[in-house]
Coordinates of C-alpha atoms and ligand atoms in Angstrom, one line a residue:
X1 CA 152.9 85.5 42.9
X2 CA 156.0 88.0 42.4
X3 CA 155.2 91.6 42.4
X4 CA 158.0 94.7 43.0
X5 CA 158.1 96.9 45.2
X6 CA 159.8 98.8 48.2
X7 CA 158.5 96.2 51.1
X8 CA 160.7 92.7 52.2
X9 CA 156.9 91.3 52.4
X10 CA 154.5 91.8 50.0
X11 CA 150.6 91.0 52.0
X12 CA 147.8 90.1 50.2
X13 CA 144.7 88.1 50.5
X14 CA 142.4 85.8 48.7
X15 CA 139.2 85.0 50.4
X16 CA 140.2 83.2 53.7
X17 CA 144.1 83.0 52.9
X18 CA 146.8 85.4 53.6
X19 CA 149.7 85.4 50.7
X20 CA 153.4 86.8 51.8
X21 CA 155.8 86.9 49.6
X22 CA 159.5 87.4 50.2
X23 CA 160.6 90.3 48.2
X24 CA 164.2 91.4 47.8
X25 CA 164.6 89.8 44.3
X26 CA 168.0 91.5 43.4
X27 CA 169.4 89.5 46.7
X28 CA 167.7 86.1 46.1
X29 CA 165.3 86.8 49.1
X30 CA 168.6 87.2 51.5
X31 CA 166.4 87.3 54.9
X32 CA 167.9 90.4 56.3
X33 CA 166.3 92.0 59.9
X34 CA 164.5 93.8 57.8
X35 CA 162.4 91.1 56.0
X36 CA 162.0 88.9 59.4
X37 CA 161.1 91.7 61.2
X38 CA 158.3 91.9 58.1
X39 CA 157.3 88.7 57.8
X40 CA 157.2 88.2 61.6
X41 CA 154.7 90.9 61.6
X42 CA 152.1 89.8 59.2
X43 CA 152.3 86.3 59.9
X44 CA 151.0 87.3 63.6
X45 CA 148.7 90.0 61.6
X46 CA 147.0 87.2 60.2
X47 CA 147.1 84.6 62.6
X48 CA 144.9 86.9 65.1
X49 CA 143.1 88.1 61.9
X50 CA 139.6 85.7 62.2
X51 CA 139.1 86.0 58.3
X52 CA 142.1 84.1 57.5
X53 CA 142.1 80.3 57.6
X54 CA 145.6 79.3 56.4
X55 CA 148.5 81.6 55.5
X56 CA 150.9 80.6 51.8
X57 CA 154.8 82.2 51.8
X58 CA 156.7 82.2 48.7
X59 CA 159.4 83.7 46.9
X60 CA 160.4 84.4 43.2
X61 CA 160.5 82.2 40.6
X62 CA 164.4 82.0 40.8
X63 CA 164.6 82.2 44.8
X64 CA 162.3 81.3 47.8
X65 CA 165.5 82.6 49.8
X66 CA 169.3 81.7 49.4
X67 CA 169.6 82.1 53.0
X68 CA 170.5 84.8 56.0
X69 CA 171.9 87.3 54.2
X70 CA 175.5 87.2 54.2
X71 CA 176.2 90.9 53.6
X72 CA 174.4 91.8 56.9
X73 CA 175.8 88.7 58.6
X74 CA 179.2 89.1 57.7
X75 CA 180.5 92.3 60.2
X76 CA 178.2 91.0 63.2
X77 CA 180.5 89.9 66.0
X78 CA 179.6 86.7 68.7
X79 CA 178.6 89.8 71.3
X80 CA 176.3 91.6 68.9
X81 CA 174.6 88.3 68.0
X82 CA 174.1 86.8 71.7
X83 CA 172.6 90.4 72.9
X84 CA 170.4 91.0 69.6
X85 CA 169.3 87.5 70.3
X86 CA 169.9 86.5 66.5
X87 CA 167.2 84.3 65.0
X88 CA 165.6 84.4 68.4
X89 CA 164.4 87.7 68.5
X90 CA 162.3 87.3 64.5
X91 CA 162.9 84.0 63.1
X92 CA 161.6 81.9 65.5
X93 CA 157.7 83.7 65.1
X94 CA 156.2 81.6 62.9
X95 CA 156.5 79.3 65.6
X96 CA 153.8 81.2 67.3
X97 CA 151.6 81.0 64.3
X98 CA 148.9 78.5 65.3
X99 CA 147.0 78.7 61.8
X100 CA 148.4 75.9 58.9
X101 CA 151.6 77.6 56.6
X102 CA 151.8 76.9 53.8
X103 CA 155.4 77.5 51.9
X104 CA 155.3 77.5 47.9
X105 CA 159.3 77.5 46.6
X106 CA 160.4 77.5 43.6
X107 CA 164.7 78.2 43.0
X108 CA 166.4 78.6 45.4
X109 CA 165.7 77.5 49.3
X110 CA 169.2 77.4 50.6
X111 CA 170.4 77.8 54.1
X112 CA 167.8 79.9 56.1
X113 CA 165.7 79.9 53.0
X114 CA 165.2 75.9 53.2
X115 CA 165.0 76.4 57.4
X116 CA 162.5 78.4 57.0
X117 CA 160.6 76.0 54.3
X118 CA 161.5 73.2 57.1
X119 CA 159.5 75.1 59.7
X120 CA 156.3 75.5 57.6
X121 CA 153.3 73.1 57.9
X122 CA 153.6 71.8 54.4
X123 CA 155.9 72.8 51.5
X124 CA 154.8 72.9 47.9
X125 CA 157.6 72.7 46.0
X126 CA 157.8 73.5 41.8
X127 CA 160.2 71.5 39.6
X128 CA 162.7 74.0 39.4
X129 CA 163.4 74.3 43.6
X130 CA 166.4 73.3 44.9
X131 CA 167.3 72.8 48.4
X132 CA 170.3 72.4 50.9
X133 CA 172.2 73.9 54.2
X134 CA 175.2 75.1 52.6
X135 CA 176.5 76.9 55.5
X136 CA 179.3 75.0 56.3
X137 CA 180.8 76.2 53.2
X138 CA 180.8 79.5 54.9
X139 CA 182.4 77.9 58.4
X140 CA 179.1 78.8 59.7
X141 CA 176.0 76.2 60.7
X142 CA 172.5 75.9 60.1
X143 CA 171.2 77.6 63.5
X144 CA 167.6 78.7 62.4
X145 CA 166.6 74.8 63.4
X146 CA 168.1 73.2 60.6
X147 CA 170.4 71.0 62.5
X148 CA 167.2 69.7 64.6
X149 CA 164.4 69.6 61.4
X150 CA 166.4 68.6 58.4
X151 CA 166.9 65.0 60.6
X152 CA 163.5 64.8 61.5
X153 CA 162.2 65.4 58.6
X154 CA 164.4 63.4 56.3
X155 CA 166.3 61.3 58.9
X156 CA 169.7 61.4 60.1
X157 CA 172.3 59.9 57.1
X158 CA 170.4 62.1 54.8
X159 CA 170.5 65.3 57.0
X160 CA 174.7 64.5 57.6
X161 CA 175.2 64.0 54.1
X162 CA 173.4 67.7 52.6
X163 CA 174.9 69.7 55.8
X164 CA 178.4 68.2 56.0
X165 CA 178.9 68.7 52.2
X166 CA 176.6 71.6 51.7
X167 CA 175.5 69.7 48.7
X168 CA 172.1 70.9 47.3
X169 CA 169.4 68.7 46.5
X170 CA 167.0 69.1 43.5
X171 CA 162.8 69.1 44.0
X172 CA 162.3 65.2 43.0
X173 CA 165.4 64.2 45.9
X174 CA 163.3 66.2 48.2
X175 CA 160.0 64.6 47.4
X176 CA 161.4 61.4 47.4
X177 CA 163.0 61.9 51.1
X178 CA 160.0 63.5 52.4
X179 CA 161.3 67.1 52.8
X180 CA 158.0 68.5 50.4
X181 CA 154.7 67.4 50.0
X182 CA 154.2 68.0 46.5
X183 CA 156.3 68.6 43.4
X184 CA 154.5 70.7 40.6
X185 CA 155.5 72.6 37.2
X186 CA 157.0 75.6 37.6
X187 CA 153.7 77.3 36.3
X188 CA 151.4 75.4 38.1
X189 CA 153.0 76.6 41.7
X190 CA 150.8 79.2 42.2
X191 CA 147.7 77.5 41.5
X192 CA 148.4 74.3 43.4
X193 CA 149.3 76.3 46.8
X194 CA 146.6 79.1 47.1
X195 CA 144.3 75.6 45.8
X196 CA 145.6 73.5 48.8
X197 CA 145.4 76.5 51.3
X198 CA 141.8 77.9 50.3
X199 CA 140.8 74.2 50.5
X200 CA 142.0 73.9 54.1
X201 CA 141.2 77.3 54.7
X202 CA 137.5 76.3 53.9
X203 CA 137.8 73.7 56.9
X204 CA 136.6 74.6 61.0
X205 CA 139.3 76.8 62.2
X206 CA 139.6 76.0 65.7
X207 CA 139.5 72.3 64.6
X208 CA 142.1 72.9 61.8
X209 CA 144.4 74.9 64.9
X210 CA 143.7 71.6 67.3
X211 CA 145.0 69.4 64.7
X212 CA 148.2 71.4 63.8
X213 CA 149.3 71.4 67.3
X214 CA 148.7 67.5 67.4
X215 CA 151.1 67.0 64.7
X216 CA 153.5 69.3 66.2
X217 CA 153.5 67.0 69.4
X218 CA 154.6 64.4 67.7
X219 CA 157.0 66.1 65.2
X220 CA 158.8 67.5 69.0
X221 CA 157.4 65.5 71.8
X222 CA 157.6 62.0 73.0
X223 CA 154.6 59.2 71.6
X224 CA 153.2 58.8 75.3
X225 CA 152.7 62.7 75.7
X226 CA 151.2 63.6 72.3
X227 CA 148.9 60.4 72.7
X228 CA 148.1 62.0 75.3
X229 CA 147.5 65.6 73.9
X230 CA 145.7 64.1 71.0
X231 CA 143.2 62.6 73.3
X232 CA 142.1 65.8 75.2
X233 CA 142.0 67.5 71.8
X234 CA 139.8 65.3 70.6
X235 CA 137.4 65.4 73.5
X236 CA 137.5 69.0 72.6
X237 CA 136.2 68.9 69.3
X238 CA 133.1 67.7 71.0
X239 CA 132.6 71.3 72.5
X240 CA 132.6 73.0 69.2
X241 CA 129.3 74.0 67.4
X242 CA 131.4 72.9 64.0
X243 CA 131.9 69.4 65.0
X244 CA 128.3 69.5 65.5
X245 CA 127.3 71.0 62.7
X246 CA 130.0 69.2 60.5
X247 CA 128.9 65.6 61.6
X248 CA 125.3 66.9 61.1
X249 CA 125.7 68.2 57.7
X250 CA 127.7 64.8 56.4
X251 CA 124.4 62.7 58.2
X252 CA 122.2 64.9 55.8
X253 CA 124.0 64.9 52.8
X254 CA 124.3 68.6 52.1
X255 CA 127.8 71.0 53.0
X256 CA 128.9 71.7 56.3
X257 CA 128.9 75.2 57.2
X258 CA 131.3 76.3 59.2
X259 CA 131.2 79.4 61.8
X260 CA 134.8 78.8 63.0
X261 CA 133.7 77.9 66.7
Ligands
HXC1 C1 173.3 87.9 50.7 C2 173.0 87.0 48.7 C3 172.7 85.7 49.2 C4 172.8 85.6 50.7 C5 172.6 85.5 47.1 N1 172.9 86.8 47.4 N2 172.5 84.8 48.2 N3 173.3 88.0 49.4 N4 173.0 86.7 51.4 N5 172.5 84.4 51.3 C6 173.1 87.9 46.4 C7 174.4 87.7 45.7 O1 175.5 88.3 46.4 C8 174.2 88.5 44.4 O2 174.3 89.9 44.8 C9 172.7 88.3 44.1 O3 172.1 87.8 45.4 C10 172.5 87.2 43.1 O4 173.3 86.1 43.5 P1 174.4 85.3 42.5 O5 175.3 84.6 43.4 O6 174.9 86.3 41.6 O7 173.4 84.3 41.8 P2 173.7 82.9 41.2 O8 175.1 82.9 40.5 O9 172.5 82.5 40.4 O10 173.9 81.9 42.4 C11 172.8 81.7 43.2 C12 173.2 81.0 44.6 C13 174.3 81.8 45.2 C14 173.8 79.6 44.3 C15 172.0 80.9 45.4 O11 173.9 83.2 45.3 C16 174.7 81.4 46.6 O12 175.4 80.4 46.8 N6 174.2 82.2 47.6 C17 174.6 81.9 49.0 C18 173.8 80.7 49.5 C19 174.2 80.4 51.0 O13 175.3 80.2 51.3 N7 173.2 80.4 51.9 C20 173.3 80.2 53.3 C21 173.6 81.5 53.9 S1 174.0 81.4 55.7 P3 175.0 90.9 43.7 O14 175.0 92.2 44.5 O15 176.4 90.4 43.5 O16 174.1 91.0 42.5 C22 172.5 81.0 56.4 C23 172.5 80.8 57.8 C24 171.1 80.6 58.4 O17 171.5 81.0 55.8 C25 171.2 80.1 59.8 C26 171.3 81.1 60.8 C27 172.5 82.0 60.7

């Protein structure tokens, strides 16, 4: 899914999913402004874009990303950072992004690179990706939302033990503690994440965007309240014309078809 050129986001499409990958090879996909200005963009591009039902991010085959990048980080003082609003200002967009993400990593996802993994909707991960939050070897800390996702998502002794020692953790460790979804070849990473995001993408879009923000409820919200929020969106389904048609379709044995409303 690598390709070379002069942009820090390569965009493309296939049928009703929108590809970025992360291109600054020579720097191991270093997120600079630059990029997360980039990718900022297009993820927004697509998620108002009504042809595109799931978005994929990758990398190279050696880096998903090794992190902020140092270089640019490395002069910035603490008055610089609190007025540019670091990671505030660009990071934090694909928080906005209502449609399912879909991050595809092989090599390296270090540092912002594994945050940024962390705050997709699933990660597909190939044999050969390795992950950790080795900023403390810099005196620095994961504050793209690793100190508040890395527990959730693989629990507190396990989140301690990769940021205090900046360890990194190979593809199977982070299958087995639940930081990916799926493990593949190398060669098959490609294939397995455009597969998983057309097949979603194929699904009702406003139901698909209902469910996502379920899950998020309970990945950052209390049991009572998303109970709660799961409720009303479920009462909502029942004033879409896919829920309809997608209950029909299953009572008469054929395909649902979809209109995304
Ligand atoms: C800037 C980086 C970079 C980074 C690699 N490069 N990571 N540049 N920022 N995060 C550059 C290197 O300087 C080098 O440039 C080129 O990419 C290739 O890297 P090498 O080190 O030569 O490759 P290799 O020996 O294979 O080692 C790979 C690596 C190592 C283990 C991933 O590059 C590494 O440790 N990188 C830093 C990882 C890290 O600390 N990440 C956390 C960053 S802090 P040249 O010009 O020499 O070819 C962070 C904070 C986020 O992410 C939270 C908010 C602040």
């Amino acid at each position: 899914m690598s390709a070379v050129s002069e942009s820090p986001v390569l965009v493309r499409r296939e049928g009703r999913v929108g590809i970025l990958t992360l291109n600054r090879p020579q720097q191991l996909n270093a997120l600079n402004d630059a990029l997360m200005d980039a990718l900022g963009a297009a993820l927004l591009a697509f998620d108002a874009d009504e042809g595109i039902g799931a978005i994929v991010i990758t990398g190279s085959d050696k880096a998903f990303a090794a992190g902020a990048d140092i270089a640019a980080m490395a002069g910035w003082t603490y008055t610089e950072v609190v007025r540019d609003q670091f990671i505030t200002r660009n990071w934090e967009t694909l928080r906005q992004v209502r449609k399912p993400v879909i991050a595809a990593v092989a090599g390296f996802a270090l540092g912002g690179g594994c945050e940024l993994a962390l705050a997709c909707d699933i990660v597909v991960a190939a044999e050969s990706a390795r992950f950790g939050l080795p900023e403390i070897k810099l005196a620095m800390l994961p504050g793209a939302g690793g100190t508040q996702r890395l527990p959730r998502a693989i629990g507190k002794a396990k989140a301690m033990d990769l940021c205090l020692s900046g360890r990194l953790m190979d593809a199977a460790e982070a299958d087995r503690l639940g930081l990916v979804s799926r493990v593949v070849p190398a060669e098959r990473l490609a294939d397995e994440a455009l597969g998983l995001a057309a097949t979603v993408a194929g699904y009702s879009l406003p139901a698909l965007m209902s469910l996502k923000a379920c899950v998020q409820r309970a990945w950052e919200g209390s049991l009572t309240e998303g109970i709660g929020y799961e409720r009303r969106e479920l009462y909502a389904r029942f004033a879409t014309e896919d829920a309809r048609e997608g209950m029909q379709a299953f009572l008469a044995k054929r395909p649902p078809v979809f209109q995304h409303r």
